[in-house]
Coordinates of C-alpha atoms and ligand atoms in Angstrom, one line a residue:
X889 CA 9.9 10.1 -14.1
X890 CA 7.3 8.7 -16.5
X891 CA 7.5 4.9 -15.9
X892 CA 4.2 3.7 -17.2
X893 CA 1.2 5.2 -18.8
X894 CA -0.4 7.5 -16.2
X895 CA 1.9 6.3 -13.4
X896 CA 4.7 8.4 -12.4
X897 CA 7.4 7.2 -9.8
X898 CA 8.9 9.8 -8.0
X899 CA 12.5 9.2 -6.9
X900 CA 13.1 11.0 -3.5
X901 CA 16.4 9.4 -2.9
X902 CA 19.6 11.8 -2.5
X903 CA 21.5 10.0 -5.2
X904 CA 18.8 9.0 -7.7
X905 CA 19.2 5.4 -7.0
X906 CA 15.6 4.8 -6.5
X907 CA 16.4 4.1 -2.9
X908 CA 13.0 6.2 -1.7
X909 CA 10.2 6.4 -4.1
X910 CA 6.5 7.6 -4.0
X911 CA 4.1 7.7 -6.8
X912 CA 1.4 9.9 -8.6
X913 CA -1.4 8.4 -10.8
X914 CA -2.8 10.4 -13.4
X915 CA -6.3 9.3 -13.3
X916 CA -9.2 10.7 -15.2
X917 CA -11.0 11.3 -11.8
X918 CA -8.1 13.2 -10.7
X919 CA -4.4 12.8 -9.3
X920 CA -3.9 10.1 -6.6
X921 CA -0.6 10.3 -4.5
X922 CA 0.7 7.3 -2.9
X923 CA 2.9 7.9 -0.2
X924 CA 4.3 11.7 0.3
X925 CA 8.0 11.4 1.5
X926 CA 9.4 13.0 4.5
X927 CA 11.3 16.4 3.6
X928 CA 10.2 19.6 1.9
X929 CA 12.7 18.5 -0.8
X930 CA 10.4 15.6 -1.4
X931 CA 7.3 18.1 -1.5
X932 CA 9.3 19.9 -4.3
X933 CA 10.1 16.7 -6.1
X934 CA 6.2 16.0 -6.0
X935 CA 5.3 19.5 -7.4
X936 CA 7.9 19.2 -10.1
X937 CA 6.2 15.9 -11.1
X938 CA 2.7 17.2 -11.1
X939 CA 4.3 19.9 -13.4
X940 CA 5.5 17.6 -15.6
X941 CA 2.0 16.0 -15.8
X942 CA 0.6 19.4 -16.6
X943 CA -1.3 19.1 -13.1
X944 CA -1.5 21.2 -10.1
X945 CA -1.9 20.5 -6.3
X946 CA -5.7 21.1 -6.7
X947 CA -6.0 18.2 -9.1
X948 CA -4.8 15.9 -6.3
X949 CA -8.1 14.1 -5.3
X950 CA -6.9 11.4 -3.0
X951 CA -3.5 10.7 -0.9
X952 CA -3.2 6.9 -0.3
X953 CA -0.5 5.4 2.2
X954 CA 1.3 2.3 2.3
X955 CA 2.2 2.2 5.7
X956 CA 3.0 4.4 8.8
X957 CA 6.8 4.8 8.7
X958 CA 8.1 8.3 8.7
X959 CA 9.7 8.3 5.2
X960 CA 6.2 7.6 3.8
X961 CA 4.1 9.8 6.0
X962 CA 5.9 12.8 7.3
X963 CA 5.1 14.9 4.7
X964 CA 1.2 14.2 5.0
X965 CA 0.2 17.3 6.9
X966 CA 1.7 19.4 4.2
X967 CA 0.4 17.5 1.4
X968 CA -3.2 18.1 3.2
X969 CA -2.7 21.8 3.3
X970 CA -1.6 21.9 -0.6
X971 CA -4.5 19.5 -1.8
X972 CA -7.2 19.3 0.9
X973 CA -7.5 15.7 -0.5
X974 CA -8.5 12.9 1.7
X975 CA -5.9 10.7 3.2
X976 CA -6.6 6.8 3.3
X977 CA -4.7 4.0 4.9
X978 CA -5.5 0.5 6.0
X979 CA -7.6 0.4 9.3
X980 CA -5.1 -0.9 11.4
X981 CA -2.7 1.9 10.4
X982 CA -4.9 4.9 9.9
X983 CA -5.4 5.7 13.4
X984 CA -1.4 5.2 14.2
X985 CA -0.6 7.6 11.2
X986 CA -3.2 9.9 12.4
X987 CA -1.7 10.3 15.8
X988 CA 2.0 10.2 14.7
X989 CA 1.5 13.3 12.1
X990 CA -1.7 14.9 13.4
X991 CA -3.6 14.9 10.3
X992 CA -6.9 13.0 9.8
X993 CA -6.6 9.6 8.0
X994 CA -9.5 7.7 7.0
X995 CA -9.4 3.9 7.4
X996 CA -9.7 1.4 4.8
X997 CA -10.7 -2.4 4.6
X998 CA -8.4 -5.2 3.1
X999 CA -9.7 -5.5 -0.5
X1000 CA -11.3 -2.1 -0.7
X1001 CA -11.3 -0.6 -4.1
X1002 CA -10.9 3.0 -4.7
X1003 CA -12.8 4.4 -7.8
X1004 CA -9.8 5.9 -9.6
X1005 CA -7.9 4.8 -12.9
X1006 CA -10.3 1.8 -13.3
X1007 CA -10.0 0.7 -9.8
X1008 CA -7.1 0.8 -7.0
X1009 CA -7.5 -2.4 -4.6
X1010 CA -5.8 -2.2 -1.3
X1011 CA -3.8 -5.6 -0.7
X1012 CA -3.1 -5.9 3.0
X1013 CA 0.1 -7.8 3.8
X1014 CA 1.0 -7.2 7.4
X1015 CA 4.4 -7.9 8.9
X1016 CA 6.4 -4.9 7.9
X1017 CA 4.0 -3.0 9.9
X1018 CA 0.5 -3.9 11.1
X1019 CA -1.5 -2.4 8.3
X1020 CA 1.3 -2.4 5.6
X1021 CA -0.7 -2.3 2.3
X1022 CA 0.1 -2.6 -1.5
X1023 CA -2.4 -1.0 -4.1
X1024 CA -3.2 -2.7 -7.1
X1025 CA -4.0 -1.3 -10.4
X1026 CA -5.8 -3.9 -12.2
X1027 CA -6.2 -1.8 -15.8
X1028 CA -2.5 -1.1 -15.5
X1029 CA -1.3 -4.8 -14.4
X1030 CA 0.8 -3.0 -11.8
X1031 CA 1.4 -3.6 -8.2
X1032 CA 2.5 -0.8 -6.0
X1033 CA 4.1 -2.8 -3.3
X1034 CA 5.3 0.0 -0.9
X1035 CA 7.8 -1.6 1.5
X1036 CA 6.4 -5.3 1.2
X1037 CA 9.3 -5.8 -1.0
X1038 CA 12.8 -4.4 -1.3
X1039 CA 15.6 -4.7 -4.0
X1040 CA 19.1 -5.1 -3.5
X1041 CA 21.9 -3.2 -5.2
X1042 CA 21.9 -5.6 -8.4
X1043 CA 18.1 -5.3 -8.6
X1044 CA 17.3 -8.4 -7.1
X1045 CA 14.0 -8.6 -4.9
X1046 CA 14.2 -9.2 -1.4
X1047 CA 11.8 -9.5 1.6
X1048 CA 11.8 -6.4 3.8
X1049 CA 15.0 -6.4 6.1
X1050 CA 14.5 -7.7 9.7
X1051 CA 15.6 -4.4 11.2
X1052 CA 12.8 -2.5 9.7
X1053 CA 10.0 -5.0 10.5
X1054 CA 7.4 -5.6 13.1
X1055 CA 7.5 -9.3 12.4
X1056 CA 9.8 -10.3 9.4
X1057 CA 8.5 -14.0 9.2
X1058 CA 4.9 -12.7 8.8
X1059 CA 6.1 -10.1 6.2
X1060 CA 8.2 -12.7 4.4
X1061 CA 5.4 -15.2 4.2
X1062 CA 2.9 -12.7 3.4
X1063 CA 4.6 -11.7 0.0
X1064 CA 3.1 -14.8 -1.5
X1065 CA -0.3 -13.2 -1.4
X1066 CA 0.9 -10.7 -4.2
X1067 CA 0.7 -13.8 -6.4
X1068 CA -3.2 -13.7 -6.1
X1069 CA -3.0 -10.7 -8.7
X1070 CA -1.9 -10.6 -12.4
X1071 CA 0.7 -7.9 -12.8
X1072 CA 3.6 -7.1 -15.1
X1073 CA 5.0 -4.0 -13.4
X1074 CA 6.2 -3.9 -9.6
X1075 CA 6.8 -0.6 -8.2
X1076 CA 8.2 -0.5 -4.6
X1077 CA 9.7 2.2 -2.4
X1078 CA 13.2 1.1 -1.8
X1079 CA 14.8 -0.1 -5.0
X1080 CA 14.3 0.0 -9.1
X1081 CA 10.8 -0.6 -10.4
X1082 CA 10.5 -3.5 -12.3
X1083 CA 8.6 -2.9 -15.6
X1084 CA 7.6 -5.9 -17.4
X1085 CA 7.8 -9.7 -16.2
X1086 CA 7.6 -8.6 -12.4
X1087 CA 5.3 -11.4 -11.3
X1088 CA 7.8 -14.1 -12.3
X1089 CA 10.4 -12.3 -10.4
X1090 CA 7.9 -12.4 -7.3
X1091 CA 7.4 -16.1 -7.8
X1092 CA 11.1 -16.7 -7.6
X1093 CA 11.1 -14.6 -4.4
X1094 CA 8.5 -16.6 -2.8
X1095 CA 10.1 -19.9 -4.0
X1096 CA 13.3 -19.0 -2.5
X1097 CA 11.7 -18.1 0.7
X1098 CA 9.9 -21.4 1.3
Ligands
ZN1867 ZN1 8.5 0.9 5.9

């Protein structure tokens, strides 16, 4: 689905309710995938999205990972075979993902800027997992928040549920860090994307959590 110019949300949920997403960015430097789903169906979903973008697997030049959980990482070996693109994640997470799925994952520092789509910045917010990361697209005023934020059925934003978190207090408190960035759009893995007015919604969430 085409949500924003050059940013494609791939809905991997079975009932198409945006319960599990990953993303493809159509940059002039090549396609960047963010997360990769967990099943062969999800690989097919990514292939279909690439086709809709008039791109192929060989156009994929970089794979970024938000964090180590299986629903974001299990397809990485298959995606590596299909694209031969480097896979990168926050430095605390890279070795964990590498040993879990058996494919090379290069470490990134907090604040690293990848030279695609005018710059993609890694924003580290630990708590959901140790190296949990967001990817900020300054030119598109878009924050890809992975599992830093969840959504409930009504479309309200919430912190990640405790049962999925390494340290839920740290995860909730860390959301505040997103407010250091200017964004209109918030794309997150488990809930409906917010297009327009997203920063205000995150401000409200942070205020509720204090
Ligand atoms: Zn997760």
